[in-house]
Every structure is written in C-alpha cells, then in structure tokens.
Amino acid sequence: MEGRVAQSLDLPGAIAPGGGARGAEGLDGEAEGAGQGVSPGDGARGLAWAILLRMDSDAKAQATADELEIRNLVARYADAVNRRDEAQWASTWAEKGVWHLFGRDVAGREALVATWRGAMGFFSFVVQLIHSGTVELAGDRASARWYLSELGHSSGGDKLLTVGVYHDELIRVDGSWLFSRRRFDALYQGPPDLSGAVTPFPEL
C-alpha cells in the first residue's frame, strides 16, 4: 500500500528507571539493607528502601505494559490493511493524526481514511508484514521505528514488493495508545526479484 502509489493518490488535508534502586549507605560507608529483607524494625531508612524498590518495580511493569500495547497497535494497523478493515485502521489514529506519505502530510482522521481508501484501491491484493521495531517511552508520549515489507498485485496486474520503515510518534488518549504521526519511507520498491530501485535510509 505504501509503495508505488504516489501517482495514483490525491492526498487530501494536505522509561522506566534502569538498574533498580540502590540501598542507602550508613555512616560506615556500607550499604544498609543489602542482601536482606526489610521489616518494620528497620526504621525510616528501611521503609524508604522498600518504597524505592516498589516504585522501581511499578515503573518497570508500566513500561512493559505500555510497550506491549504499542506493539499490538502496530499489529492491528497491519491486520487492518491485510483485511481491508477501514474502521479498524481508522481506530489506530489520534483524531488529529498526521500521515507523512510520499513527501506530504495528510492530517486529520477523515483525510487519513480518504487517502488510505485511495491507496487500497491501487491493489487487487496486498499483505503488509511487520518486522523488527523499537519503542521509546516518555510518559504519555512515545516514539517508535518499525521495518516492514508489503507484497501486492496492482490493479493492473503488476507484482510489487515494497520494503520500508515507519517512524512513529504516539500519544496516550483516554488510557489507550494511538498514532499521532506516522512517517513512511520506502527503502526498496519494485518487482519481488529485487531488481527495482533502492533508496538509502532517510536522514530525519
């Protein structure tokens, strides 16, 4: 879908803390609480140590949950492409989301859906496969990068392969992660035998 369709489109609307908490040091320079449990008898310093451990554990658990939800969002996006599910595809975007495609921005969910509908019309068959990806969290926002490939038949009968990369910005809205911006760059476009054009990785 993201490959070799620019000419046919009318683009409208154009972490968690690492390493764990360290124990407080006593006057003799040795870490207190190291290698032993914390009980009420340990006093204020022991309580502070327990709180730090709990905060660190909770933050790591939240970061893991957030990353899993973002990865599932990307999977739902590809699933919607493969099944031509317009409603599901639209539900992955924030209301004012921006899709950067072929050097132009498409903004707003209504314009996004119209552009997607036009892109899907270019193909009689298409399947999008998500490969490796990275996620960086920053509170209620995140950034991510994903590599993907698309295999398709154009409406004219051409067999096409696109290999590319998505650069994503995400936002948490009412407890759910959504795309606020997606930028797609094709790294290869052409026949499945890799005889087509290759583009260097983009400098952002």
Tab-separated table of C-alpha atoms in Angstrom:
chain	number	residue	atom	x	y	z
A	1	MET	CA	0.000	0.000	0.000
A	2	GLU	CA	2.766	2.418	0.907
A	3	GLY	CA	4.759	1.584	-2.231
A	4	ARG	CA	4.474	2.871	-5.807
A	5	VAL	CA	1.071	4.515	-5.409
A	6	ALA	CA	2.024	8.180	-5.090
A	7	GLN	CA	0.937	8.971	-8.626
A	8	SER	CA	-2.497	7.453	-8.083
A	9	LEU	CA	-3.258	9.279	-4.823
A	10	ASP	CA	-4.964	12.588	-4.312
A	11	LEU	CA	-3.598	13.429	-0.861
A	12	PRO	CA	-6.281	15.439	0.997
A	13	GLY	CA	-5.803	17.609	4.016
A	14	ALA	CA	-2.607	18.355	2.693
A	15	ILE	CA	11.105	4.831	30.717
A	16	ALA	CA	11.436	3.041	33.215
A	17	PRO	CA	14.358	3.639	35.674
A	18	GLY	CA	17.229	1.263	34.945
A	19	GLY	CA	19.183	-0.960	37.214
A	20	GLY	CA	16.964	-0.817	40.316
A	21	ALA	CA	17.187	1.321	43.438
A	22	ARG	CA	20.409	1.414	45.461
A	23	GLY	CA	20.459	0.996	49.192
A	24	ALA	CA	21.157	3.956	51.453
A	25	GLU	CA	24.669	3.987	52.901
A	26	GLY	CA	25.304	4.060	56.619
A	27	LEU	CA	27.891	6.184	58.390
A	28	ASP	CA	30.473	3.426	57.977
A	29	GLY	CA	30.023	3.532	54.172
A	30	GLU	CA	28.394	0.086	53.896
A	31	ALA	CA	25.042	-0.284	52.157
A	32	GLU	CA	22.220	-0.929	54.576
A	33	GLY	CA	19.541	-3.449	53.680
A	34	ALA	CA	21.746	-5.118	51.056
A	35	GLY	CA	21.067	-8.831	50.720
A	36	GLN	CA	18.381	-8.882	53.416
A	37	GLY	CA	14.670	-8.266	53.748
A	38	VAL	CA	13.164	-5.075	55.054
A	39	SER	CA	10.984	-5.257	58.165
A	40	PRO	CA	9.168	-2.584	60.201
A	41	GLY	CA	12.036	-2.789	62.662
A	42	ASP	CA	14.446	-1.377	60.105
A	43	GLY	CA	13.036	2.071	60.763
A	44	ALA	CA	12.599	5.018	58.410
A	45	ARG	CA	15.613	4.141	56.293
A	46	GLY	CA	14.341	0.619	55.695
A	47	LEU	CA	10.894	1.958	54.800
A	48	ALA	CA	12.405	4.370	52.278
A	49	TRP	CA	14.355	1.495	50.730
A	50	ALA	CA	11.175	-0.581	50.408
A	51	ILE	CA	9.302	2.324	48.805
A	52	LEU	CA	12.088	2.853	46.272
A	53	LEU	CA	12.041	-0.822	45.331
A	54	ARG	CA	8.256	-0.763	44.920
A	55	MET	CA	8.357	2.395	42.788
A	56	ASP	CA	11.058	0.903	40.572
A	57	SER	CA	9.085	-2.321	40.153
A	58	ASP	CA	5.834	-0.484	39.361
A	59	ALA	CA	7.548	1.767	36.812
A	60	LYS	CA	9.093	-1.202	35.031
A	61	ALA	CA	5.759	-3.029	34.952
A	62	GLN	CA	4.026	0.039	33.485
A	63	ALA	CA	6.735	0.479	30.843
A	64	THR	CA	6.385	-3.166	29.830
A	65	ALA	CA	2.602	-2.840	29.566
A	66	ASP	CA	2.905	0.355	27.501
A	67	GLU	CA	5.360	-1.185	25.056
A	68	LEU	CA	3.202	-4.280	24.614
A	69	GLU	CA	0.173	-2.095	23.871
A	70	ILE	CA	2.125	-0.073	21.296
A	71	ARG	CA	3.370	-3.237	19.606
A	72	ASN	CA	-0.197	-4.520	19.491
A	73	LEU	CA	-1.313	-1.206	17.951
A	74	VAL	CA	1.192	-1.674	15.117
A	75	ALA	CA	-0.022	-5.248	14.631
A	76	ARG	CA	-3.657	-4.086	14.493
A	77	TYR	CA	-2.716	-1.477	11.875
A	78	ALA	CA	-1.154	-4.139	9.622
A	79	ASP	CA	-4.046	-6.512	10.272
A	80	ALA	CA	-6.481	-3.809	9.143
A	81	VAL	CA	-4.509	-3.331	5.912
A	82	ASN	CA	-4.472	-7.054	5.188
A	83	ARG	CA	-8.208	-7.442	5.824
A	84	ARG	CA	-9.132	-4.062	4.278
A	85	ASP	CA	-10.864	-3.135	7.530
A	86	GLU	CA	-11.329	0.624	7.255
A	87	ALA	CA	-12.884	1.085	10.694
A	88	GLN	CA	-10.095	-0.793	12.474
A	89	TRP	CA	-7.429	1.089	10.521
A	90	ALA	CA	-9.002	4.442	11.448
A	91	SER	CA	-9.193	3.431	15.125
A	92	THR	CA	-5.392	3.251	15.371
A	93	TRP	CA	-5.075	7.021	14.791
A	94	ALA	CA	-5.500	10.002	17.100
A	95	GLU	CA	-8.212	12.399	15.937
A	96	LYS	CA	-5.640	14.908	14.656
A	97	GLY	CA	-3.127	12.325	13.482
A	98	VAL	CA	-0.696	13.063	10.645
A	99	TRP	CA	0.430	10.579	7.991
A	100	HIS	CA	3.593	11.634	6.147
A	101	LEU	CA	3.493	9.828	2.835
A	102	PHE	CA	5.478	10.499	-0.352
A	103	GLY	CA	6.810	13.769	0.996
A	104	ARG	CA	3.436	15.214	2.005
A	105	ASP	CA	1.443	15.365	5.231
A	106	VAL	CA	-2.137	14.158	5.424
A	107	ALA	CA	-3.788	15.469	8.602
A	108	GLY	CA	-6.984	14.553	10.437
A	109	ARG	CA	-8.751	11.212	10.639
A	110	GLU	CA	-11.236	11.939	7.846
A	111	ALA	CA	-8.461	12.866	5.403
A	112	LEU	CA	-6.388	9.893	6.554
A	113	VAL	CA	-9.191	7.458	5.805
A	114	ALA	CA	-9.826	9.006	2.383
A	115	THR	CA	-6.141	8.664	1.493
A	116	TRP	CA	-5.997	5.089	2.773
A	117	ARG	CA	-9.082	4.188	0.764
A	118	GLY	CA	-7.439	5.530	-2.386
A	119	ALA	CA	-4.203	3.662	-1.676
A	120	MET	CA	-6.013	0.384	-1.104
A	121	GLY	CA	-7.836	0.862	-4.405
A	122	PHE	CA	-4.478	0.645	-6.184
A	123	PHE	CA	-4.149	-3.028	-5.180
A	124	SER	CA	-6.137	-6.112	-6.088
A	125	PHE	CA	-4.111	-7.921	-3.415
A	126	VAL	CA	-1.788	-6.671	-0.679
A	127	VAL	CA	-0.317	-8.049	2.534
A	128	GLN	CA	1.720	-5.991	4.997
A	129	LEU	CA	4.272	-7.764	7.210
A	130	ILE	CA	5.804	-6.077	10.265
A	131	HIS	CA	9.391	-6.974	11.122
A	132	SER	CA	11.650	-5.639	13.909
A	133	GLY	CA	10.831	-2.472	15.817
A	134	THR	CA	11.975	-0.279	18.696
A	135	VAL	CA	9.925	1.750	21.185
A	136	GLU	CA	10.990	4.662	23.405
A	137	LEU	CA	8.588	5.815	26.122
A	138	ALA	CA	8.260	9.298	27.602
A	139	GLY	CA	5.238	9.463	29.889
A	140	ASP	CA	2.061	9.727	27.820
A	141	ARG	CA	4.052	10.015	24.597
A	142	ALA	CA	6.311	7.610	22.770
A	143	SER	CA	8.367	7.271	19.614
A	144	ALA	CA	8.961	4.111	17.624
A	145	ARG	CA	10.523	2.761	14.453
A	146	TRP	CA	9.348	-0.289	12.508
A	147	TYR	CA	10.590	-2.116	9.443
A	148	LEU	CA	8.029	-3.671	7.139
A	149	SER	CA	7.526	-5.331	3.798
A	150	GLU	CA	4.491	-5.353	1.532
A	151	LEU	CA	3.712	-7.838	-1.190
A	152	GLY	CA	0.994	-6.948	-3.640
A	153	HIS	CA	-0.634	-7.168	-7.028
A	154	SER	CA	-1.574	-3.837	-8.543
A	155	SER	CA	-4.993	-3.405	-10.108
A	156	GLY	CA	-3.141	-3.539	-13.437
A	157	GLY	CA	-1.651	-6.936	-12.658
A	158	ASP	CA	1.917	-5.938	-11.695
A	159	LYS	CA	3.614	-7.892	-8.917
A	160	LEU	CA	5.142	-5.497	-6.398
A	161	LEU	CA	7.383	-5.582	-3.345
A	162	THR	CA	7.965	-2.663	-1.015
A	163	VAL	CA	10.405	-2.723	1.902
A	164	GLY	CA	10.301	0.339	4.122
A	165	VAL	CA	10.446	1.928	7.533
A	166	TYR	CA	7.847	3.718	9.649
A	167	HIS	CA	8.933	6.463	12.053
A	168	ASP	CA	6.130	6.864	14.588
A	169	GLU	CA	5.050	9.308	17.244
A	170	LEU	CA	2.378	8.086	19.636
A	171	ILE	CA	0.167	9.566	22.316
A	172	ARG	CA	-1.910	8.053	25.108
A	173	VAL	CA	-5.539	9.196	24.799
A	174	ASP	CA	-8.068	8.149	27.463
A	175	GLY	CA	-5.761	5.341	28.515
A	176	SER	CA	-5.099	3.969	25.014
A	177	TRP	CA	-2.066	4.434	22.767
A	178	LEU	CA	-2.712	5.898	19.301
A	179	PHE	CA	-0.621	7.140	16.396
A	180	SER	CA	-0.214	10.916	16.424
A	181	ARG	CA	2.183	10.843	13.461
A	182	ARG	CA	3.472	8.170	11.085
A	183	ARG	CA	6.176	8.799	8.514
A	184	PHE	CA	6.735	6.138	5.872
A	185	ASP	CA	9.934	5.894	3.827
A	186	ALA	CA	10.412	3.230	1.165
A	187	LEU	CA	13.837	1.576	1.104
A	188	TYR	CA	13.014	-0.652	-1.868
A	189	GLN	CA	10.199	-0.538	-4.415
A	190	GLY	CA	9.827	-2.765	-7.416
A	191	PRO	CA	9.499	-6.366	-8.564
A	192	PRO	CA	9.832	-9.151	-5.975
A	193	ASP	CA	13.161	-10.182	-7.541
A	194	LEU	CA	14.748	-7.022	-6.033
A	195	SER	CA	15.617	-5.581	-9.436
A	196	GLY	CA	13.905	-2.274	-8.616
A	197	ALA	CA	15.101	0.975	-7.082
A	198	VAL	CA	16.834	1.065	-3.699
A	199	THR	CA	16.710	4.207	-1.530
A	200	PRO	CA	19.195	4.927	1.297
A	201	PHE	CA	17.904	5.085	4.847
A	202	PRO	CA	16.412	8.576	5.355
A	203	GLU	CA	18.123	11.281	7.374
A	204	LEU	CA	15.461	12.759	9.649
